[in-house]
Short mmCIF file of C-alpha atoms in Angstrom, two decimals:
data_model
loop_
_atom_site.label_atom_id
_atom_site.label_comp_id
_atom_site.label_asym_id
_atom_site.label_seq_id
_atom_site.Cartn_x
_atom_site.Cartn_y
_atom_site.Cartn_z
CA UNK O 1 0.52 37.08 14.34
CA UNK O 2 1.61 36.81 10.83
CA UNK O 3 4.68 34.95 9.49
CA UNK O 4 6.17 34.70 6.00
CA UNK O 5 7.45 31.57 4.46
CA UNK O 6 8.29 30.36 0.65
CA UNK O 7 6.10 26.88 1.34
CA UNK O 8 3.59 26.61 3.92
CA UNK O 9 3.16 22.50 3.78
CA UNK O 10 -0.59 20.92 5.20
CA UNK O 11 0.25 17.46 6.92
CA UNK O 12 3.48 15.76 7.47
CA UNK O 13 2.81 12.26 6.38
CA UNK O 14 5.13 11.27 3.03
CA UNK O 15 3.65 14.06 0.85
CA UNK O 16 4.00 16.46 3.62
CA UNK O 17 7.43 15.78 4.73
CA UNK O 18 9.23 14.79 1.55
CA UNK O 19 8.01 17.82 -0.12
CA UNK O 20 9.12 19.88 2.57
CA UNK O 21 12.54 18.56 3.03
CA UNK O 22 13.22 18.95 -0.89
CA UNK O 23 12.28 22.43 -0.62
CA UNK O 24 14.73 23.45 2.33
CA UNK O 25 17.41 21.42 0.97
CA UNK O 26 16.94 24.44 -1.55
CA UNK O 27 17.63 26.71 0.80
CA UNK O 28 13.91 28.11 1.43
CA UNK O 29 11.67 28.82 3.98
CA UNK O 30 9.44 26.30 4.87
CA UNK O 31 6.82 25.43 7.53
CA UNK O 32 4.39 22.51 7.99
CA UNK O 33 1.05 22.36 9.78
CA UNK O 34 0.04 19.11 11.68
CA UNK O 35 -2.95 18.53 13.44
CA UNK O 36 -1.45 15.66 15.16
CA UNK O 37 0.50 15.36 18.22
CA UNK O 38 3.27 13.87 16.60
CA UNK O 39 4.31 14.21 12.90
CA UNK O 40 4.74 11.29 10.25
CA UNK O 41 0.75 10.93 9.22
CA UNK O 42 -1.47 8.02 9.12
CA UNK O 43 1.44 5.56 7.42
CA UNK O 44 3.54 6.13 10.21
CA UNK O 45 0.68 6.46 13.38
CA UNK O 46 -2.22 4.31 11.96
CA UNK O 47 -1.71 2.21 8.91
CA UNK O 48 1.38 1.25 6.66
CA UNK O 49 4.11 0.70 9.38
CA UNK O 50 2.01 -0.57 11.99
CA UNK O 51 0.21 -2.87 9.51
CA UNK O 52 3.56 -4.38 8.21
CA UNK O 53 4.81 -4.10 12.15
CA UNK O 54 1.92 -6.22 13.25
CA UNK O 55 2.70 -8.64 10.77
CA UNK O 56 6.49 -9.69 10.77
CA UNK O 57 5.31 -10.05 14.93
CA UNK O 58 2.18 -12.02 14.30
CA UNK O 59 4.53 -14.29 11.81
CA UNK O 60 7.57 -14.56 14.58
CA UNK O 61 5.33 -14.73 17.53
CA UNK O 62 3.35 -17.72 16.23
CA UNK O 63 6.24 -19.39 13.92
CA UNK O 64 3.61 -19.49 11.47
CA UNK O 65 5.63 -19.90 8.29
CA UNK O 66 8.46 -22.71 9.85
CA UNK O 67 5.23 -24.91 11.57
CA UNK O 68 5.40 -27.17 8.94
CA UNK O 69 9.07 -26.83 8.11
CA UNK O 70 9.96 -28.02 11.46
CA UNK O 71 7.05 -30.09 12.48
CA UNK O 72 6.23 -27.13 15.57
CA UNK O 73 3.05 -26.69 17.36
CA UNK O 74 2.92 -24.13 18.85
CA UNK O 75 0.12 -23.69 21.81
CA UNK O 76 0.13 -19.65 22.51
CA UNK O 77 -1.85 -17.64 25.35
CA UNK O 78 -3.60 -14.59 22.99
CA UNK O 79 -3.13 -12.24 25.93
CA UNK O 80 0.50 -12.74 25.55
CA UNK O 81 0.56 -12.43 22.00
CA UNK O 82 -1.52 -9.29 22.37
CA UNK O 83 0.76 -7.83 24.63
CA UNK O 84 3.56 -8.82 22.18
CA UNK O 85 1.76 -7.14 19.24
CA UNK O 86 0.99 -3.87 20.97
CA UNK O 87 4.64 -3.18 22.56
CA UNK O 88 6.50 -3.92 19.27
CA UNK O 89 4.24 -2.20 17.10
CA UNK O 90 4.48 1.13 19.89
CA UNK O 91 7.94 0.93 19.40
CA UNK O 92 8.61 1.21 16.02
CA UNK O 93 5.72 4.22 15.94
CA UNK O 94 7.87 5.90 18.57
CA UNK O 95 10.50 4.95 16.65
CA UNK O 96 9.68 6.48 12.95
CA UNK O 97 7.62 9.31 14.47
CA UNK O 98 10.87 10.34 15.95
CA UNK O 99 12.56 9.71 12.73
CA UNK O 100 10.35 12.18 10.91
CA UNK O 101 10.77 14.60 13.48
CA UNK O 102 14.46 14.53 13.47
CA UNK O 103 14.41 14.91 9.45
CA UNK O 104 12.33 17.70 9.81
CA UNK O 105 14.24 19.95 12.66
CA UNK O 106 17.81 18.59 10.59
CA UNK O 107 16.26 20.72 7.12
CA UNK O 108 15.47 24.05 9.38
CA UNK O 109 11.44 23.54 9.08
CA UNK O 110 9.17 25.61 11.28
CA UNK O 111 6.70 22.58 12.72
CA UNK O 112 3.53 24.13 13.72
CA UNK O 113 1.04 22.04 15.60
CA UNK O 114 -2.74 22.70 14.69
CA UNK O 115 -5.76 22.68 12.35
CA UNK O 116 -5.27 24.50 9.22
CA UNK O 117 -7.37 26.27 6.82
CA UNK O 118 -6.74 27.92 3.72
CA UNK O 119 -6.85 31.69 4.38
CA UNK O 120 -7.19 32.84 0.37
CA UNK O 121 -4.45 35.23 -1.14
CA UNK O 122 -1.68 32.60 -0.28
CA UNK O 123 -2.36 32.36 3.33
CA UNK O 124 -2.71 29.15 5.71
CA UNK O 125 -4.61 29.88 9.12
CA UNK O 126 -3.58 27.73 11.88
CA UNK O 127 -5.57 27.53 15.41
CA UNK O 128 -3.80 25.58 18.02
CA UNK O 129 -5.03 24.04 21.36
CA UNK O 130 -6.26 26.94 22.70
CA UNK O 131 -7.77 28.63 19.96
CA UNK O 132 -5.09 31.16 19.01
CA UNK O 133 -4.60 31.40 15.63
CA UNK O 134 -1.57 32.35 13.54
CA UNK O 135 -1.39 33.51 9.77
CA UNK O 136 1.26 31.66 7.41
CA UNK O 137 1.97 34.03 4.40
CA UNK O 138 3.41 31.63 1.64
CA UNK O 139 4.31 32.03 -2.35
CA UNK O 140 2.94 28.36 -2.51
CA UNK O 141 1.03 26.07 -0.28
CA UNK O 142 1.09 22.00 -0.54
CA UNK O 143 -1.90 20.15 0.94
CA UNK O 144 -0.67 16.84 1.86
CA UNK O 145 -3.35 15.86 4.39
CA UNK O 146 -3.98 12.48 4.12
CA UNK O 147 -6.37 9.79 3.64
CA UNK O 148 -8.68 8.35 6.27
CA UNK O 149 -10.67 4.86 6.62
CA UNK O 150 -14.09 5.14 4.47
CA UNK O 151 -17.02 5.28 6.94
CA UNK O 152 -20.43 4.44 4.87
CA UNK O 153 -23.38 5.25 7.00
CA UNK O 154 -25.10 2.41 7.77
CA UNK O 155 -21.75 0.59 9.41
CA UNK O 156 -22.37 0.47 13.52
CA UNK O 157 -18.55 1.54 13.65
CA UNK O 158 -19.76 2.51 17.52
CA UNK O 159 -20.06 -0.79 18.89
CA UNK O 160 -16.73 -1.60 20.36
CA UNK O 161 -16.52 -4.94 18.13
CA UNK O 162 -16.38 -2.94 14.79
CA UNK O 163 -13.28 -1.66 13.97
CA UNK O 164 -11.95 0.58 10.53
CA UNK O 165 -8.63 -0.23 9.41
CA UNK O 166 -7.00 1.95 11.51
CA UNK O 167 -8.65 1.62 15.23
CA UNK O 168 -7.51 -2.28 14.66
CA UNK O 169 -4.03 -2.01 16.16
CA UNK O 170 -6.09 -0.65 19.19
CA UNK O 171 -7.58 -4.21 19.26
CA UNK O 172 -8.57 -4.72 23.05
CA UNK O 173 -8.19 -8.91 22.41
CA UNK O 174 -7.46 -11.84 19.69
CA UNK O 175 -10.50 -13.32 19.00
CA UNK O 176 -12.22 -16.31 17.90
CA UNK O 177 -13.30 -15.39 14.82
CA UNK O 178 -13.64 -12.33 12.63
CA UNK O 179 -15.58 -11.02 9.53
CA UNK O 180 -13.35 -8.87 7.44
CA UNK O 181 -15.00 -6.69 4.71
CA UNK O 182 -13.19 -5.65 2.02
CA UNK O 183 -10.81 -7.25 -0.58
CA UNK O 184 -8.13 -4.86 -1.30
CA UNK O 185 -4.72 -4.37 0.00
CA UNK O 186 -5.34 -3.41 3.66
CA UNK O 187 -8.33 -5.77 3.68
CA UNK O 188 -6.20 -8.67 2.02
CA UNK O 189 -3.32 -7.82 4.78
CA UNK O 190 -5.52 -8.11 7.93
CA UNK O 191 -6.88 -11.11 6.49
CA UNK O 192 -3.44 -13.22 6.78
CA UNK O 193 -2.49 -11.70 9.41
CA UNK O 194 -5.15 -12.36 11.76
CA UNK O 195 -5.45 -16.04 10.08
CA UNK O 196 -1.66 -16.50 10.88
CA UNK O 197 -2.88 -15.39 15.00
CA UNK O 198 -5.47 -18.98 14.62
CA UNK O 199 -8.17 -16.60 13.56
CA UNK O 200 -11.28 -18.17 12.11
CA UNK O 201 -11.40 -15.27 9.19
CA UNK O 202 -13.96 -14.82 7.00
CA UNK O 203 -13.55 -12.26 4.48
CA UNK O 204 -16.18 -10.85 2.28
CA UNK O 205 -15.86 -8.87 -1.30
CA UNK O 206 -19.31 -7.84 -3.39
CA UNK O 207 -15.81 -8.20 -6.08
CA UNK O 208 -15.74 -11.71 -7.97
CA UNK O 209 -11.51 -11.48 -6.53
CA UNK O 210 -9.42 -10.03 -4.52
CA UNK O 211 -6.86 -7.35 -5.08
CA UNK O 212 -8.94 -6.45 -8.69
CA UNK O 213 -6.40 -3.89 -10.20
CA UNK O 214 -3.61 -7.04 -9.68
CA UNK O 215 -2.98 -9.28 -12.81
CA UNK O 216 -6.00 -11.97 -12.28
CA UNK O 217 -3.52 -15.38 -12.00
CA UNK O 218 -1.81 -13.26 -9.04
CA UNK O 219 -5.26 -12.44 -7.47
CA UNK O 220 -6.40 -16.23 -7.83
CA UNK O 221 -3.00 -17.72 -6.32
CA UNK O 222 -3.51 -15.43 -3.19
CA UNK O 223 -7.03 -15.95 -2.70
CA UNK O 224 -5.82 -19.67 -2.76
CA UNK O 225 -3.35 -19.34 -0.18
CA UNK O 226 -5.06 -17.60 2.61
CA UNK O 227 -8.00 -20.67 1.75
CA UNK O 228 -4.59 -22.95 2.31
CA UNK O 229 -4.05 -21.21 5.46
CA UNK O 230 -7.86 -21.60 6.71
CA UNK O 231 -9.25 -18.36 5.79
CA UNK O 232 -12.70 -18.66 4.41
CA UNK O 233 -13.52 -16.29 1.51
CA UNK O 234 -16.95 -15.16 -0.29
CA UNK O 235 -16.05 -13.08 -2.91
CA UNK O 236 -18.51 -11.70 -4.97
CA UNK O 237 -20.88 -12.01 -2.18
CA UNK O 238 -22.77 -8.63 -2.48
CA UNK O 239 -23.24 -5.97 0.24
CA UNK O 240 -23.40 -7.34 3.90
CA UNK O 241 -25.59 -5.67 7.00
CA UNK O 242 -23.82 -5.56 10.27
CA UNK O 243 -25.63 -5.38 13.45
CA UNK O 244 -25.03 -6.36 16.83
CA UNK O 245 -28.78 -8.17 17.97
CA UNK O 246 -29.33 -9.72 20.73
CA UNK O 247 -25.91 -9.23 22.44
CA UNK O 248 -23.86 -10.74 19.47
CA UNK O 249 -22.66 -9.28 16.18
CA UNK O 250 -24.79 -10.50 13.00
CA UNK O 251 -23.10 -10.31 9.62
CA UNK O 252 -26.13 -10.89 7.11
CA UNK O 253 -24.84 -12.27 3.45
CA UNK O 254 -27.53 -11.39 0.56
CA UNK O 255 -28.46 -15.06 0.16
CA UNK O 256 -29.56 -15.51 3.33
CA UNK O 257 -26.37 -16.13 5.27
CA UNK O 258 -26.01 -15.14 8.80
CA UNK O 259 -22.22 -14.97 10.32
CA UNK O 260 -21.99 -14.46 14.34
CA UNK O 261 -18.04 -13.33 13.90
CA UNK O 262 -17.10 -11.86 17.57
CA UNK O 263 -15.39 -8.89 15.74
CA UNK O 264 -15.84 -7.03 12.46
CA UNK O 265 -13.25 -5.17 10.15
CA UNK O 266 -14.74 -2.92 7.91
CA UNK O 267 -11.66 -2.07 5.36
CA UNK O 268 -13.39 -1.18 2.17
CA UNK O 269 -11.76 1.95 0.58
CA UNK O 270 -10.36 5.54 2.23
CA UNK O 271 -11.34 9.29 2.01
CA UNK O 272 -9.32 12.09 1.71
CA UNK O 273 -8.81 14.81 4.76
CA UNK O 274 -10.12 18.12 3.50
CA UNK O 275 -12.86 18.85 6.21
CA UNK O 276 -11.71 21.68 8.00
CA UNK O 277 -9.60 23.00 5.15
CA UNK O 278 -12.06 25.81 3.37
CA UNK O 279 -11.09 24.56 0.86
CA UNK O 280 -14.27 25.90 -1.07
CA UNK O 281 -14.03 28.92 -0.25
CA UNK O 282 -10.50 29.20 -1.29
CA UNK O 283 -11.32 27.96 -4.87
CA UNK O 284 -10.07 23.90 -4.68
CA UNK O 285 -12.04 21.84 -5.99
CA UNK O 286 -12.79 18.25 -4.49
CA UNK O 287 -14.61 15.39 -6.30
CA UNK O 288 -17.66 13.22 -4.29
CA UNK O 289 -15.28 11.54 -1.77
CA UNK O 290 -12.86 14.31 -0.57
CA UNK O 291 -10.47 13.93 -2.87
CA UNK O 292 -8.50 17.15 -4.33
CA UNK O 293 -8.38 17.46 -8.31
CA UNK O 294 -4.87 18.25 -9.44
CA UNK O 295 -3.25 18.79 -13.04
CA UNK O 296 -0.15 16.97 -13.59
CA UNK O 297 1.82 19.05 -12.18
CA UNK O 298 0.19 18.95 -8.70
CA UNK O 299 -1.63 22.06 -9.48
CA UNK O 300 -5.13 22.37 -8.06
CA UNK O 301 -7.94 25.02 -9.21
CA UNK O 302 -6.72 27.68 -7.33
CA UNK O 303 -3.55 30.15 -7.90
CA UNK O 304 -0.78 28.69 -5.94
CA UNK O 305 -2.06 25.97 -4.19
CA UNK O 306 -1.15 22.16 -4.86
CA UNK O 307 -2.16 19.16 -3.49
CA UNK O 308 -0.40 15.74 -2.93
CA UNK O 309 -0.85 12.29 -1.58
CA UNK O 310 -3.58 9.89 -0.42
CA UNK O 311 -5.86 13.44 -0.55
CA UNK O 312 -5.62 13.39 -4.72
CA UNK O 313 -6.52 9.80 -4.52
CA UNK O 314 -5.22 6.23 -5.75
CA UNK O 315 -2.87 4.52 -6.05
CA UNK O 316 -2.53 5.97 -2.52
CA UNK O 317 0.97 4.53 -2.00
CA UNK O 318 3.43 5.97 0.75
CA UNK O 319 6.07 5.45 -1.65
CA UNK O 320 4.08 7.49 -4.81
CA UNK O 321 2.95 9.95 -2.23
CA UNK O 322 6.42 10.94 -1.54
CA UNK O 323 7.38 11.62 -4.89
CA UNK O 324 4.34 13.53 -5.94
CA UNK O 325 5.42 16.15 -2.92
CA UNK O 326 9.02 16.57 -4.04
CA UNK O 327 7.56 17.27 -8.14
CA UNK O 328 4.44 19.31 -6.86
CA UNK O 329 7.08 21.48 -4.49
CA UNK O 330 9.62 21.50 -7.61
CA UNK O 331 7.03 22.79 -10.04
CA UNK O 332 5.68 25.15 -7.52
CA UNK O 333 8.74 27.14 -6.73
CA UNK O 334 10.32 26.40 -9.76
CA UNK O 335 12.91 24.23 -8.69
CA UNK O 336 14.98 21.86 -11.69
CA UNK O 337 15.17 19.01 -9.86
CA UNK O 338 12.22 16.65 -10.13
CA UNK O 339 10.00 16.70 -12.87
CA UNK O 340 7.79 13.81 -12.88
CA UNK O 341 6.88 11.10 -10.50
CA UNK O 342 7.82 7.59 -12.25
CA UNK O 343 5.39 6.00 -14.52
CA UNK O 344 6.76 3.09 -13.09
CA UNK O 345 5.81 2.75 -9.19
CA UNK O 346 5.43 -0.65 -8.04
CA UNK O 347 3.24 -1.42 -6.14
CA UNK O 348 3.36 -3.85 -2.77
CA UNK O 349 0.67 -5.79 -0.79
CA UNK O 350 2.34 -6.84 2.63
CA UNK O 351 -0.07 -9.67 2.92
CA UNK O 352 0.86 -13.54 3.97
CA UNK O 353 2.40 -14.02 1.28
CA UNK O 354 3.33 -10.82 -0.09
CA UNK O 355 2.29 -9.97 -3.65
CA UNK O 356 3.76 -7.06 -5.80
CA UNK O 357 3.63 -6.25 -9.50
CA UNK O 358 5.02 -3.49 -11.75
CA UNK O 359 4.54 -2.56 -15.28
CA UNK O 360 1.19 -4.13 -17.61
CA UNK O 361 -0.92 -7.20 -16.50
CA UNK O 362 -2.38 -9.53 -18.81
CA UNK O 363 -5.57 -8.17 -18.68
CA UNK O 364 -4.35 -4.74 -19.54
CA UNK O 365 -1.93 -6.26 -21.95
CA UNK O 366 -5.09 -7.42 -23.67
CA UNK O 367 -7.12 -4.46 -23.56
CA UNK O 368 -4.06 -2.58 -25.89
CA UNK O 369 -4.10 -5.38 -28.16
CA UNK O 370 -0.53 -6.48 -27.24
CA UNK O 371 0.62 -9.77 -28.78
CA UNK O 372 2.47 -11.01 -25.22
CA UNK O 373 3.51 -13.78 -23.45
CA UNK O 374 3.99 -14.83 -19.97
CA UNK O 375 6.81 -16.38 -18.52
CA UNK O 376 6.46 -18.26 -14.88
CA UNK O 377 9.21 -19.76 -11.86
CA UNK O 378 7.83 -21.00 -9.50
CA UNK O 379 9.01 -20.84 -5.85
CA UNK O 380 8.47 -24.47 -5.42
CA UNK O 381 11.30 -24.71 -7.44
CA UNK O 382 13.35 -22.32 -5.87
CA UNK O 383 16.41 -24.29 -3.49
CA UNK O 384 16.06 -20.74 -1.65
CA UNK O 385 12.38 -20.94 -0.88
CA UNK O 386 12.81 -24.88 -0.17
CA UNK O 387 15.31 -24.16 2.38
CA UNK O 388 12.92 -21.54 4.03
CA UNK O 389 9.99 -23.67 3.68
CA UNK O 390 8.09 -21.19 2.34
CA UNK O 391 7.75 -22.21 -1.53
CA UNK O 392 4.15 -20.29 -2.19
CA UNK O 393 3.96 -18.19 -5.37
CA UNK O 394 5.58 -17.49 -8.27
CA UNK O 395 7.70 -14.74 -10.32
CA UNK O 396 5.69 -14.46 -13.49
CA UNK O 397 6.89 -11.75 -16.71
CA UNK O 398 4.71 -10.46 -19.08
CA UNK O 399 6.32 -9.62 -22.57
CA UNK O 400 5.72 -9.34 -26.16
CA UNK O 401 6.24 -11.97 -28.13
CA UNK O 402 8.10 -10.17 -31.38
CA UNK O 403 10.63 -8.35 -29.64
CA UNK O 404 10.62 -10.11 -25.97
CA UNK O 405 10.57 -6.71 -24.37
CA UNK O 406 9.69 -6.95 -20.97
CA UNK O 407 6.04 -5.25 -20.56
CA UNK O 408 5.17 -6.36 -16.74
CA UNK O 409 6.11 -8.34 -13.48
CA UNK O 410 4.38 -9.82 -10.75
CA UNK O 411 5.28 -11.43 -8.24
CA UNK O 412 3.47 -13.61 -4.95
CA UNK O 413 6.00 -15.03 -2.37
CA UNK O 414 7.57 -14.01 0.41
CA UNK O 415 9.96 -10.64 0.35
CA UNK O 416 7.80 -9.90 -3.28
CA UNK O 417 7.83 -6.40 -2.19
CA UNK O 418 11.77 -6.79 -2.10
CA UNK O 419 12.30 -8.68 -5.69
CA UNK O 420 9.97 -6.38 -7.40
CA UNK O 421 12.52 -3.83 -7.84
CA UNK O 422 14.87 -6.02 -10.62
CA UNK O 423 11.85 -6.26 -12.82
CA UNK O 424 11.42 -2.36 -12.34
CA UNK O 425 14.80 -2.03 -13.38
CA UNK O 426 14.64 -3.51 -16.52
CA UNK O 427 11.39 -1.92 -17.57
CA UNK O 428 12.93 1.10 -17.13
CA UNK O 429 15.76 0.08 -19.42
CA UNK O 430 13.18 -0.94 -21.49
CA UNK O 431 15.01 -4.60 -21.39
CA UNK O 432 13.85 -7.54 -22.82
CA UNK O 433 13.45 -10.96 -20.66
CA UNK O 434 17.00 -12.13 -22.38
CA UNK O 435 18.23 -10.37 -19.58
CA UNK O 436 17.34 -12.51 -16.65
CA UNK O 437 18.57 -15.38 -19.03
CA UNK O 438 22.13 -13.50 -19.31
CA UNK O 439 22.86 -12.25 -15.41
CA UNK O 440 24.08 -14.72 -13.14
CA UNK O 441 22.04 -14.61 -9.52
CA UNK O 442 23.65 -15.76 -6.47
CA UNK O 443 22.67 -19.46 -5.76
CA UNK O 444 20.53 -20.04 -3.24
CA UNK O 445 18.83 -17.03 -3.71
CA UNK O 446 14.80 -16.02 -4.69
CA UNK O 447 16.02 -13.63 -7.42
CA UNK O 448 17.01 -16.75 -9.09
CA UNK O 449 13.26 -17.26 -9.98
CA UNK O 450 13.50 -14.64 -12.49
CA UNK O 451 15.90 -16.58 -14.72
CA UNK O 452 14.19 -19.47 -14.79
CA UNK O 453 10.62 -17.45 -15.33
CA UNK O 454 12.71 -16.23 -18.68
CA UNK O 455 13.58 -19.92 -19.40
CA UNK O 456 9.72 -20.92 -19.43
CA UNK O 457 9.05 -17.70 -21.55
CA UNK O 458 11.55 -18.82 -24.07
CA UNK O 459 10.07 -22.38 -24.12
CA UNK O 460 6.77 -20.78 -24.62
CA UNK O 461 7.89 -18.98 -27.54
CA UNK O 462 9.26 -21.72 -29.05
CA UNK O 463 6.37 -23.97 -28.82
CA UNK O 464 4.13 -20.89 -30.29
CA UNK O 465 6.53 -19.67 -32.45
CA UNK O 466 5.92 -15.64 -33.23
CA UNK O 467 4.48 -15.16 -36.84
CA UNK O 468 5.69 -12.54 -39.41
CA UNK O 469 3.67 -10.79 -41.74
CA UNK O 470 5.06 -11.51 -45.21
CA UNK O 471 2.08 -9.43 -46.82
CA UNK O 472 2.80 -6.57 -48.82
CA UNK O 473 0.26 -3.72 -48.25
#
């Protein structure tokens, strides 16, 4: 059976289903392939909502954040709190599975369930369940298929006590302790969040700090909290061996360390989801790790095929991946509607506390030979954060010093994710840090830490004052 559509779309996750939906809100004909049962990919199923689920429970389960605040203790039976964890975060899966279902059937889109492979000439083979196949005919195909946890040989990812990042919400109990190995975002997340459950956590990095592509205060400051909250970390540690012997789980450090954690999380880095896809065959071309190459328009090697998402590679962000699936779609069939995906994406780390950032670091401010400044408020000063009781972090600027245009934010404190977006805004004006010092913020509020992260930049200046060039050439 053959069928004829204008955009045969490869995986619903946020590639998948954004750049479907833009293209029937243009009034064509669209289908989408999924493999899985229900649509919404591995943010919705496996990793971004349930991760961020699994922490606003772990957080109100445990009171983690008011303990101090209110002088609680808290005494909690794990097989409760398991049970807790595992029914909320079910619910909101059902919950934004359905959502992406609805959005899908609302634009008219023919969802197909099955494994698809590129056909060549513009066609998308799909076999379902029972081995039938059907033939999509499409003027352009979009592979949005996803990202998966890295698995480097040599990990025993069989033994029941070693998880990935995504088998973790499948955790059978809370345990005593737990190695986890990787320093990134998702590695970084776990970390807290398991810490916040009264988790002896150990995390390990062969990186000298976490989070590496964060400015390197930020990284510092969070690698400082989760010590405050009793995580123990070894960064730069070098490459660990993992192997159950003797009944328990061995986690052997390069200098000689042995840690007997009674459960592993490997979350070092993901792979892109092309197996299957013939992708060869049809003319795409991948790079050592799965990963599609794409112009910047989405394009990929071969005549009428793009590619967007996690499967292109970093930054890998749900919110990035949805905007390179409406410009890839737009380019594709021609549409005038989006043209580029914003050089500005910010990016958030839904760790305890959160951290976000937008715009240049000071390392990369350095490395272009920017004159800059940094501007800091801290959340210890914050009447917002002091009512909460939760005054970790900071909102710290980045600008040059001539001009005081605004070249960077970041941000580490709770709801970062959240005040990350007035920074954005102003880069995008292409603002200067005058104003924060001009708007007037609702008082008590955490937004409030961006005026007075102006007023140390200001002082800053002052004391260092900028110096003009009186030279003639």
């Amino acid at each position: 059976m053959t069928e004829n559509f204008d955009l045969v779309v490869i995986g619903s996750g946020p590639a998948g289903e954004k750049g479907a939906t833009q293209a029937a809100y243009f009034g064509y004909r669209v289908a989408i392939v999924e493999r899985s049962p229900a649509p919404g990919g591995s943010p919705v199923s496996t990793a971004g909502i349930p991760t961020k689920t699994l922490r606003e429970t772990a957080l109100y389960v445990t009171g983690f954040q008011q303990r101090e605040v209110y002088g609680l203790s808290l005494q909690l039976d794990p097989q409760a709190t398991l049970r807790h964890l595992i029914s909320r975060t079910a619910n909101v899966i059902s919950t934004a599975e359905e959502r992406v279902r609805r959005n899908i059937e609302r634009h008219g889109i023919t969802l197909l369930r099955g494994n698809a492979a590129l056909g060549g000439d513009g066609t998308v083979v799909v076999k379902d369940d029972r081995g039938e196949e059907t033939v999509l005919e499409a003027r352009v195909i979009l592979i949005a298929t996803g990202s998966r946890p890295f698995r480097p040989p040599g990990i025993p990812f069989d033994d029941p006590d070693v998880h990935d990042s995504e088998d973790i919400i499948r955790i059978d109990r809370i345990p005593k302790t737990m190695v986890v190995v990787g320093g990134g975002p998702v590695g970084s997340e776990y970390a807290s969040i398991f810490t916040a459950l009264g988790v002896e956590v150990t995390l390990l990095d062969a990186a000298d700090r976490l989070l590496p592509f964060m400015d390197a205060e930020i990284s510092g400051l969070l690698a400082l909290a989760l010590r405050r909250m009793g995580a123990r970390m070894l960064l730069g540690s070098g490459v660990a061996t993992i192997e159950r012997t003797g009944g328990e789980l061995r986690v052997s450090m390069a200098n000689g360390e042995v840690i007997r954690p009674e459960k592993v999380l490997f979350a070092a880095g993901r792979a892109g989801n092309t197996e299957g896809l013939a992708l060869e065959a049809a003319g795409v071309e991948v790079d050592a790790r799965g990963r599609i190459l794409v112009d910047r328009h989405f394009r990929t090697s071969a005549d009428g095929v793009y590619a967007a998402g996690d499967v292109i590679g970093p930054p890998a962000l749900a919110s990035v991946s949805t905007e390179q699936g409406r410009v890839a779609v737009c380019h594709g069939l021609g549409i005038p509607f989006k043209e580029t995906v914003d050089p500005l994406a910010p990016f958030g780390i839904y760790s305890i506390p959160e951290v976000a950032m937008v715009g240049l670091t000071e390392e990369s401010a350095k490395e272009r030979n920017i004159d800059y400044e940094v501007g800091r408020g801290w959340f210890t000063d914050n009447t917002r954060a002091n009512i909460s009781g939760s005054t970790e972090g900071l909102v710290k600027l980045v600008f040059r010093r001539d001009d005081k245009t605004l070249l960077g934010v970041h941000i580490l404190g709770d709801i970062a994710g959240e005040l990350i977006h007035l920074g954005q805004a102003v880069l995008h004006s292409g603002g200067t840090i005058d104003r924060f010092i001009h708007a007037t913020f609702n008082i008590p509020t955490r937004s409030d830490a961006y005026k007075y992260a102006a007023y140390d930049g200001l002082q800053r200046l002052a004391a260092r004052p900028v110096r003009v060039d009186t030279t003639v050439a």
